mmCIF file of C-alpha atoms in Angstrom:
data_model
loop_
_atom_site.group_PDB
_atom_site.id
_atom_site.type_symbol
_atom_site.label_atom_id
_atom_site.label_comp_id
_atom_site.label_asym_id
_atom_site.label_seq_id
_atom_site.Cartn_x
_atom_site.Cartn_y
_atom_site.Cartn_z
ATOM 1 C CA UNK A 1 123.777 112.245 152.730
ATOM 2 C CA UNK A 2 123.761 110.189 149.542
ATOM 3 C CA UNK A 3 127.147 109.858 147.174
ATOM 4 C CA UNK A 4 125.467 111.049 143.820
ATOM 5 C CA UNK A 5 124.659 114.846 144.758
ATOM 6 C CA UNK A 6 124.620 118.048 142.636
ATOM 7 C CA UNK A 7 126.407 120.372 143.175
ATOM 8 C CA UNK A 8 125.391 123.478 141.399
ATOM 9 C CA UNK A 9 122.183 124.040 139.505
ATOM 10 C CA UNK A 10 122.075 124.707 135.871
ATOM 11 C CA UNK A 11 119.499 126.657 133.341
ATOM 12 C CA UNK A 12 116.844 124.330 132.836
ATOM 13 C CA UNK A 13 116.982 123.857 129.320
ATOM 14 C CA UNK A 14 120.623 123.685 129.299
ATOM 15 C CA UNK A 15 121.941 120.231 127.755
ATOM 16 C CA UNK A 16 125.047 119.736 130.519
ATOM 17 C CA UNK A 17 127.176 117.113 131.739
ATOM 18 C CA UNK A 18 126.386 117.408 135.812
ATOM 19 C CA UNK A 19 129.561 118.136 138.077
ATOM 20 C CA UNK A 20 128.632 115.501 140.639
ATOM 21 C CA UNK A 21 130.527 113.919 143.691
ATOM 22 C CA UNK A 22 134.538 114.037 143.251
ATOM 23 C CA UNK A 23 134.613 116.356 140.583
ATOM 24 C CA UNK A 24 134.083 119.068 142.787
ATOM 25 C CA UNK A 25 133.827 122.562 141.285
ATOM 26 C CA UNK A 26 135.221 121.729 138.209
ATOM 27 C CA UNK A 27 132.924 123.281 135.271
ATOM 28 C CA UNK A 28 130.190 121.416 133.314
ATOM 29 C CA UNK A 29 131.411 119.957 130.280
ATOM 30 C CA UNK A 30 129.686 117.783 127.777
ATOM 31 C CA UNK A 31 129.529 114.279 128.383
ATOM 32 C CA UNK A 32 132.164 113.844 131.246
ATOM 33 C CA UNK A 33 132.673 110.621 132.947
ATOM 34 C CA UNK A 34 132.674 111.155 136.372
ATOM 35 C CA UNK A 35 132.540 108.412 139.576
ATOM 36 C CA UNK A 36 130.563 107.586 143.056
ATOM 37 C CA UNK A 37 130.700 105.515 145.741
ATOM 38 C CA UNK A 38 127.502 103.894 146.027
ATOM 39 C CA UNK A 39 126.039 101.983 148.502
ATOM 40 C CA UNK A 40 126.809 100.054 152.105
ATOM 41 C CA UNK A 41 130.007 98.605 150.099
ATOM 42 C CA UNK A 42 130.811 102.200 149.326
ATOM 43 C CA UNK A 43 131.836 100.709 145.151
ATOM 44 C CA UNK A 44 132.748 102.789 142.812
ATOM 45 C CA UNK A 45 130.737 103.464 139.660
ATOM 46 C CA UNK A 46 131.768 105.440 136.711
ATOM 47 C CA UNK A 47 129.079 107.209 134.884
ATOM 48 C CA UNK A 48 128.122 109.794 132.329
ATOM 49 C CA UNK A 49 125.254 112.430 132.876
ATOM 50 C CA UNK A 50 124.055 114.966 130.195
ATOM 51 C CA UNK A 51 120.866 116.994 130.285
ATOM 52 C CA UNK A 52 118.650 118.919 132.936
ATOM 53 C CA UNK A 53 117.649 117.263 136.082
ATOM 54 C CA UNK A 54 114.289 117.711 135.608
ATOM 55 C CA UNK A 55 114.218 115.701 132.289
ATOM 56 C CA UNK A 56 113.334 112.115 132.671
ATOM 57 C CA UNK A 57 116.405 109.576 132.848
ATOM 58 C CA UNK A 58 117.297 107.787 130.208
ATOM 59 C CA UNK A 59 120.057 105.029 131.583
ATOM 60 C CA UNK A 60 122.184 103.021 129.268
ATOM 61 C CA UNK A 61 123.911 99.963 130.210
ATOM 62 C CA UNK A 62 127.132 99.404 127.630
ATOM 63 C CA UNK A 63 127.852 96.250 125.991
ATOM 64 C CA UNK A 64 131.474 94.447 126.168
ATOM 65 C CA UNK A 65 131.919 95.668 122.788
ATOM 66 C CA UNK A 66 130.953 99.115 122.779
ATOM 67 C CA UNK A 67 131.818 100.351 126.504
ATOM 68 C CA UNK A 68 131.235 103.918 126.074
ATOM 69 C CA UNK A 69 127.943 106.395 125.918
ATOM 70 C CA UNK A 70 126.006 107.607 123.192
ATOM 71 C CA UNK A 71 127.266 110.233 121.123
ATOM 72 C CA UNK A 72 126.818 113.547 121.536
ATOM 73 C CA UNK A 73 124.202 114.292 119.013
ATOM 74 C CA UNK A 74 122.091 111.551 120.505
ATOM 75 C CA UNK A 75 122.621 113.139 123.842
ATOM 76 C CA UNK A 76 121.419 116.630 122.766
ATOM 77 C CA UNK A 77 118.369 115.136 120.291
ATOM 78 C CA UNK A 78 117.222 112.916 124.038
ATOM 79 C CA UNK A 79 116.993 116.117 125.930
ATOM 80 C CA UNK A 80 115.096 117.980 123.009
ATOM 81 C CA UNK A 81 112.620 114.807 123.186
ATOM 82 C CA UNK A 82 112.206 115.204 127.061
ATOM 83 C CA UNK A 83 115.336 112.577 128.727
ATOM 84 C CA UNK A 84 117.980 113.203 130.399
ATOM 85 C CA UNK A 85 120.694 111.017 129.364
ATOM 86 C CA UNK A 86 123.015 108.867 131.950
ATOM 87 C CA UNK A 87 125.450 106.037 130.821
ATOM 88 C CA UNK A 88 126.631 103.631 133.635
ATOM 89 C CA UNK A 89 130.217 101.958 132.826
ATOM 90 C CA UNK A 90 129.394 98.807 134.818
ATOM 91 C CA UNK A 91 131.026 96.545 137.241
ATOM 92 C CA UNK A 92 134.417 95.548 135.838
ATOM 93 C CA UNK A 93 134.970 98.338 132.992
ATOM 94 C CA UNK A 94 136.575 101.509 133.693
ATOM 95 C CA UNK A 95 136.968 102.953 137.100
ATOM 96 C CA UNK A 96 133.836 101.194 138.279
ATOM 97 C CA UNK A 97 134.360 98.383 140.845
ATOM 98 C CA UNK A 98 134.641 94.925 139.936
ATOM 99 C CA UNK A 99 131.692 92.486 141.495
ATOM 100 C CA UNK A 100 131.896 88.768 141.109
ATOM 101 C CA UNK A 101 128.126 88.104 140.380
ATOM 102 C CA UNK A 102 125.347 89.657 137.906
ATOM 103 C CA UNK A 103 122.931 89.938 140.479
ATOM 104 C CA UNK A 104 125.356 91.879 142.267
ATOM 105 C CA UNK A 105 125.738 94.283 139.517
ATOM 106 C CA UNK A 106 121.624 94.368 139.061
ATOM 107 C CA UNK A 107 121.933 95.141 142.968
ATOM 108 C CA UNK A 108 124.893 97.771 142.822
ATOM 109 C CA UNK A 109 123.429 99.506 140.110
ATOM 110 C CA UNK A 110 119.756 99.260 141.834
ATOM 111 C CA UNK A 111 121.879 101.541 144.781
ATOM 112 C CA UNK A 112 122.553 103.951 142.245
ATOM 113 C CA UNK A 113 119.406 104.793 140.997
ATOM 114 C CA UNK A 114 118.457 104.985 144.952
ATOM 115 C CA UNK A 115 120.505 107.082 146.062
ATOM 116 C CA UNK A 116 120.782 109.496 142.721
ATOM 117 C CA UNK A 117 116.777 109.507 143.891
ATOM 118 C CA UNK A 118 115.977 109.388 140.061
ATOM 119 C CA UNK A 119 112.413 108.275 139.161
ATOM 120 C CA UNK A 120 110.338 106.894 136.490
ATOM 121 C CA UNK A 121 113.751 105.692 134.324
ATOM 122 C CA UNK A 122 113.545 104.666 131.163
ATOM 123 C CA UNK A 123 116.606 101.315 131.001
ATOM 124 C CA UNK A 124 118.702 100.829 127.713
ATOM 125 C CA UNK A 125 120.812 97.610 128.198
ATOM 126 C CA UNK A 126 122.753 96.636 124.940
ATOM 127 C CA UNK A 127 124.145 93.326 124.240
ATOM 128 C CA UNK A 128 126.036 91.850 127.233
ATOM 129 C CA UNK A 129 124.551 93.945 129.475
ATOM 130 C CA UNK A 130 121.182 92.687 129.042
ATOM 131 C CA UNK A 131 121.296 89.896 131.616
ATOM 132 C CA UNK A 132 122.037 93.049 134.046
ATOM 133 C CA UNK A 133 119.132 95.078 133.180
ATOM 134 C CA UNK A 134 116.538 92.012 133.173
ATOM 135 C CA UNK A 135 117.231 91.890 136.890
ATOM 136 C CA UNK A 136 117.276 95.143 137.435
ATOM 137 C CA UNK A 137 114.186 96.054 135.900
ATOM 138 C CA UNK A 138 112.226 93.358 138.013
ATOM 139 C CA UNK A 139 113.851 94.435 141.424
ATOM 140 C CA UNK A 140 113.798 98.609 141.130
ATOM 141 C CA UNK A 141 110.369 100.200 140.851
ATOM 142 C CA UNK A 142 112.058 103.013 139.856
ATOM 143 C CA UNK A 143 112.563 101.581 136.366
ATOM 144 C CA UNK A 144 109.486 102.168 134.661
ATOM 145 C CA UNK A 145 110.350 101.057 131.012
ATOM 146 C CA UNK A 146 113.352 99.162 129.396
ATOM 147 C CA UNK A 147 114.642 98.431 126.139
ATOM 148 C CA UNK A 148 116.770 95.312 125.744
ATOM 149 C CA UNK A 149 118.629 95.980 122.398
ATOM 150 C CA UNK A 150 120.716 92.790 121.029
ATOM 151 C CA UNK A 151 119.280 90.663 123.605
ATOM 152 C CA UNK A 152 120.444 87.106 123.058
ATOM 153 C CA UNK A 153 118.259 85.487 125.930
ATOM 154 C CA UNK A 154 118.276 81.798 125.817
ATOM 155 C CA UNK A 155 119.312 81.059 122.364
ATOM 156 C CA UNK A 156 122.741 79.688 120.718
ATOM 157 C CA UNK A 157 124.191 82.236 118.786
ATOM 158 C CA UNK A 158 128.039 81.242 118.677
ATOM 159 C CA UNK A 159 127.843 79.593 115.268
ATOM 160 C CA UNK A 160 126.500 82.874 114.166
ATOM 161 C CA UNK A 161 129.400 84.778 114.562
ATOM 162 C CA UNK A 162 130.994 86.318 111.683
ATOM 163 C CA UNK A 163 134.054 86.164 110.599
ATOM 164 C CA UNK A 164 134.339 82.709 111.875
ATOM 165 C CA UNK A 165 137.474 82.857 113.937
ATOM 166 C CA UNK A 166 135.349 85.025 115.955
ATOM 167 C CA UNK A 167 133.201 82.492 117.418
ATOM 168 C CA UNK A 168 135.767 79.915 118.534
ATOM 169 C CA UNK A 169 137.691 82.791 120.094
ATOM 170 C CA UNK A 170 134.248 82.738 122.491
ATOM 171 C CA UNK A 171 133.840 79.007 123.022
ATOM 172 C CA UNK A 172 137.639 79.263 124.258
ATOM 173 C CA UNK A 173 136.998 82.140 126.943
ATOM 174 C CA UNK A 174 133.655 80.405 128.018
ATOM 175 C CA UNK A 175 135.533 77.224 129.012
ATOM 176 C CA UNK A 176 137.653 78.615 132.127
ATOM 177 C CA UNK A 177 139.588 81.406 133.264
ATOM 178 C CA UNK A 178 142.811 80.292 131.131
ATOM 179 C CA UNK A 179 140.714 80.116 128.259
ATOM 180 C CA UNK A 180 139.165 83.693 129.059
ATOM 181 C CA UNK A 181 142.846 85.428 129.285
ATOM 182 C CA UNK A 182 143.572 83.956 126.176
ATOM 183 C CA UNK A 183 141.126 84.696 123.969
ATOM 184 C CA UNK A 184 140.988 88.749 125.389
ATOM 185 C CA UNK A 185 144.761 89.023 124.249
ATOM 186 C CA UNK A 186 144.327 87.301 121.347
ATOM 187 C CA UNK A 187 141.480 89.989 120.692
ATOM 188 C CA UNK A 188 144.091 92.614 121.752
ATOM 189 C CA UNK A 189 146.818 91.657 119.357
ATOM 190 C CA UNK A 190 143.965 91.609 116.461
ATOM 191 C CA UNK A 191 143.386 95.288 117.331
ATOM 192 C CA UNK A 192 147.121 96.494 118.091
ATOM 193 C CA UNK A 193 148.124 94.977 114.554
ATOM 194 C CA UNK A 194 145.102 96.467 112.462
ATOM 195 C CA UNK A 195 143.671 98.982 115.069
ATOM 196 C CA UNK A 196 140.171 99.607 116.694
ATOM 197 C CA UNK A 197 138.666 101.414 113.590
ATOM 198 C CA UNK A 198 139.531 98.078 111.240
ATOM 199 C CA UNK A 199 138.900 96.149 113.957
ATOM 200 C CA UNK A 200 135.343 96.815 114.599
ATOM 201 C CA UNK A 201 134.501 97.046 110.709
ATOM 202 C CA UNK A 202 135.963 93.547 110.251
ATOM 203 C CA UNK A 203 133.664 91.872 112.921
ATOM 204 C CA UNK A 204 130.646 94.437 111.745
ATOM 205 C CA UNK A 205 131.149 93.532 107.592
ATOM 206 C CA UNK A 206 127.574 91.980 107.630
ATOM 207 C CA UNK A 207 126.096 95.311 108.675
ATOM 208 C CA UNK A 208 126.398 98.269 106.137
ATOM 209 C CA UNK A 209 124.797 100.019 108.889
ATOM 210 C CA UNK A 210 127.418 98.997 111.988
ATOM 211 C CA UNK A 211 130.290 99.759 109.540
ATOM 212 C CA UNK A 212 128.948 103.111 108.939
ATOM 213 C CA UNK A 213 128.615 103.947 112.375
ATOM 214 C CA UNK A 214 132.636 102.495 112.843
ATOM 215 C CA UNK A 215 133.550 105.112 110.152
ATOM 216 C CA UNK A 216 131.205 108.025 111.424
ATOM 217 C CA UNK A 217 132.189 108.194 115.043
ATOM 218 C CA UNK A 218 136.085 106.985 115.057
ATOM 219 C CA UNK A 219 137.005 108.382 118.314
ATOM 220 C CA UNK A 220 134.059 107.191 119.951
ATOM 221 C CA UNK A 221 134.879 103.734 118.979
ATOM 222 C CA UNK A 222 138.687 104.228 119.936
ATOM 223 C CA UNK A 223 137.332 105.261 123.262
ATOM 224 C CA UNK A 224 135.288 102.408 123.724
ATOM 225 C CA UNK A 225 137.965 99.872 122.900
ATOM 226 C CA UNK A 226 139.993 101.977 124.992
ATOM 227 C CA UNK A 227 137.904 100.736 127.650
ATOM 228 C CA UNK A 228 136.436 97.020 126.667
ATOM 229 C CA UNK A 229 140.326 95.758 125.425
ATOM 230 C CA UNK A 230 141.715 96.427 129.292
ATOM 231 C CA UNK A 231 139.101 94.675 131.224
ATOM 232 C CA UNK A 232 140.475 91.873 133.463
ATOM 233 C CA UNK A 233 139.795 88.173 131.498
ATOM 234 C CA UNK A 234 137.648 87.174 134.561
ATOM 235 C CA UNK A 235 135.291 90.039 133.746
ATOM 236 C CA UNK A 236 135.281 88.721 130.069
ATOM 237 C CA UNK A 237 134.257 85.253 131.264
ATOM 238 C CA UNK A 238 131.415 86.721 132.783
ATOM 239 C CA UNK A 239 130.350 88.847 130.264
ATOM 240 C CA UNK A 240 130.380 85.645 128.120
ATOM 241 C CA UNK A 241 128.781 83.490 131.017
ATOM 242 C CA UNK A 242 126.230 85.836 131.167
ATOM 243 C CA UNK A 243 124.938 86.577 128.155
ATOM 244 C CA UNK A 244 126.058 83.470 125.728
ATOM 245 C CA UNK A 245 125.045 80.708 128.271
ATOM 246 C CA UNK A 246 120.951 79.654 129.514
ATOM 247 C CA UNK A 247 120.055 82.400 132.155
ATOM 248 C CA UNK A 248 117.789 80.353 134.554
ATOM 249 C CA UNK A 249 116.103 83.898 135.010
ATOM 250 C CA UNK A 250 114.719 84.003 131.409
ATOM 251 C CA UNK A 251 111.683 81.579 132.477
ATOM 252 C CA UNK A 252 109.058 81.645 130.104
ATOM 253 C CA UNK A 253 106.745 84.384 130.173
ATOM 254 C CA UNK A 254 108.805 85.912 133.046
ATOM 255 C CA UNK A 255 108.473 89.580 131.559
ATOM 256 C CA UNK A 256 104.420 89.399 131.781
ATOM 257 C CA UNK A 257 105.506 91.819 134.783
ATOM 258 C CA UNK A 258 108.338 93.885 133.397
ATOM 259 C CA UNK A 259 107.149 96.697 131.239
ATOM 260 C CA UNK A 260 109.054 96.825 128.210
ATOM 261 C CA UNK A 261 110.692 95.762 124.289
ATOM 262 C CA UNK A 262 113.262 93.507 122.876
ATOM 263 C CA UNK A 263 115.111 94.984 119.961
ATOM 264 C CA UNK A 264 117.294 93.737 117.270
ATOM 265 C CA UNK A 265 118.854 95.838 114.599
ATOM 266 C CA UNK A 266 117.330 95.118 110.609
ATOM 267 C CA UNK A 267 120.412 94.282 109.658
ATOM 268 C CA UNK A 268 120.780 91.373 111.545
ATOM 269 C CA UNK A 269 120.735 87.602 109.422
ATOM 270 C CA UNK A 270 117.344 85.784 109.013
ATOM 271 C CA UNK A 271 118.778 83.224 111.566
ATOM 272 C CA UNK A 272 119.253 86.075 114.420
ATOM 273 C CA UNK A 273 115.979 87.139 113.591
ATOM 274 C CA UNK A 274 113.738 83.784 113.810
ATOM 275 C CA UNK A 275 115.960 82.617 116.845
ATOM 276 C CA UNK A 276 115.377 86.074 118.679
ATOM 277 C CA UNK A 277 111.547 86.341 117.680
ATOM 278 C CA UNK A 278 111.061 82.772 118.794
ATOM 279 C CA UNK A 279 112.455 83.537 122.104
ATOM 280 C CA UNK A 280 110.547 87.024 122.604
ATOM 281 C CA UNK A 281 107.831 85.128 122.250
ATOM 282 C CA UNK A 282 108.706 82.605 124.834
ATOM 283 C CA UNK A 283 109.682 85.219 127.583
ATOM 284 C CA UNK A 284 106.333 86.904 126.864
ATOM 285 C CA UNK A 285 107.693 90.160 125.488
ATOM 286 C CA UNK A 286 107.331 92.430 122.401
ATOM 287 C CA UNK A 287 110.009 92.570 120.146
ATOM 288 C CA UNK A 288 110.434 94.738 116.728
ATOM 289 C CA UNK A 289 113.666 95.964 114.685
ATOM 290 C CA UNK A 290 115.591 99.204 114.718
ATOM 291 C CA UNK A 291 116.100 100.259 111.144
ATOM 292 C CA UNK A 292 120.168 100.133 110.316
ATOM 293 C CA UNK A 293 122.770 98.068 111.978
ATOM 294 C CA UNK A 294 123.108 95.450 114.134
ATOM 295 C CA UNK A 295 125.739 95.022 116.782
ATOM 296 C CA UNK A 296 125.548 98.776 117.128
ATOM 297 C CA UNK A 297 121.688 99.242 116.452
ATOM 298 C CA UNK A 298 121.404 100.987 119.501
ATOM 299 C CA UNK A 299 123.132 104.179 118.329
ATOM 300 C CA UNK A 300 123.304 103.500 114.655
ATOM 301 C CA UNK A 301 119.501 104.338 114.898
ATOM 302 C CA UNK A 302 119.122 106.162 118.279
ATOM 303 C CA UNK A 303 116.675 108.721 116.120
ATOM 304 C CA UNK A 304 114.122 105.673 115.678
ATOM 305 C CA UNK A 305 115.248 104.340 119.192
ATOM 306 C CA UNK A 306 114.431 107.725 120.563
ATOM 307 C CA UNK A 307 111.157 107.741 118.529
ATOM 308 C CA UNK A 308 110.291 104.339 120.078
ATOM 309 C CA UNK A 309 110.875 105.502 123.534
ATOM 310 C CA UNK A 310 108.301 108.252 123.702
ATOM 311 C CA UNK A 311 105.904 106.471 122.123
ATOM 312 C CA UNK A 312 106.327 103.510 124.323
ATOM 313 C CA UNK A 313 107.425 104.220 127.662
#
């Protein structure tokens, strides 16, 4: 008997979020987080399903700074295009389990997928996340195609950061654990004194099209800091770790096997561009540029992301 079951059918061409595992009979609503226990460790994962079961699944893997799923629009426009959308709050966030390692999450995560039986997936992984869905990708065959949006791979970015208190706040938590709990509640105090809203729009103010997104969907944003700003500061280490420091997986040309695109959003300096072309090239993928923002590309553009997906994968 596998954790991830359904429990009820629903009309086939009925947009839903599935009432799986401990929800029990409660009735489908629209994008409602729900939680399994997956695999011999019996962790739990948090995760967000909307659309049929026969429509092909479209996974996202959040980012440290947006920890939430895609909006509801997005959601509804995936299953008119043929996906079912699920979003995975990973290791760490939420009510999902904590793991030490990011193979471990790639492997956790693989046990999902396994025992939710769900075929022929099409992987988002956003920003910190990315390290994640690289090894996943490689180890499940059930991942057919992935998109790795704000992918740093191998490449310096800190100096990049704008404002410019914003990068040294990074160095600090990459240094050690002390340095991690730190920086988070110095990140926290930023956002109690202005709020999430300002927040986000101050370290966004290069992207017309990130700030836009900040003022269009306020209480998805709330709900996302709602979730990043109470993560434990060893989990923000690692999300640094991971995605701001060389991944020895990122050999070059290692994604001549791994079906799939590295995106960026146009918005995005001329720096982040030539640094993240460069190393496309190096880990032998294609890359190409979703049309408005940056940090929040992915669902600032989902209509062109969506576009790209069914042509593509």
């Amino acid at each position: 008997m596998t954790n991830v079951s359904i429990l009820s059918p629903a009309p086939a061409d009925t947009p839903h979020g599935n009432a799986l595992d401990e929800v029990g009979d409660k009735k489908r609503v629209l994008r409602v987080w729900q939680s399994a226990r997956v695999g011999p460790s019996k962790r739990r994962l948090e995760f967000m399903q909307f659309g049929a079961d026969h429509l092909r699944p479209l996974i996202f893997l959040h980012s440290l700074e947006y920890a939430n799923c895609p909006a509801w629009g997005f959601c509804v426009d995936a299953a008119e295009a043929g996906f079912g959308t699920f979003a995975i709050r990973r290791p760490g966030f939420g009510a999902s389990d904590r793991v030490s390692e990011v193979e471990e999450q790639a492997a956790l995560l693989g046990q999902f997928l396994d025992e939710a039986k769900l075929e022929n997936v099409v992987l988002v992984s956003v920003g910190s996340a990315c390290p994640v869905g690289y090894r996943l990708a490689a180890a499940s065959p059930r991942v057919s195609y992935s998109a790795y949006v704000n992918c740093v791979f191998n490449r310096d970015i800190l100096l990049e950061f704008r404002p410019q208190w914003f990068g040294p706040i990074l160095v600090q938590a990459l240094k050690n654990p002390a340095g991690a709990r730190v920086s988070l509640e110095a990140l926290r105090q930023i956002a109690r004194r202005v709020g999430p809203s300002r927040f986000y729009e101050t370290v966004t103010q290069k992207s017309p099209g990130d700030v836009e997104f900040v003022r269009n969907f306020v209480r998805d944003v709330e709900a996302a800091w709602a979730v990043g700003s109470t993560i434990h500061w060893d989990t923000f280490r690692d999300e640094m770790r991971y995605s701001l420091s060389d991944d020895a997986f990122l050999t070059d040309g290692v994604f001549a096997k791994i079906r799939g695109i590295a995106l960026s959003g146009a918005e995005t300096t001329s720096t982040s561009k030539a640094g993240f072309e460069a190393e496309s090239k190096r880990v032998g993928i294609p890359f190409g540029y979703l049309p408005s923002g940056d940090i929040f590309a992915a669902y600032q553009s989902g209509g062109a992301l969506l576009e790209l997906l069914r042509e593509c994968a």
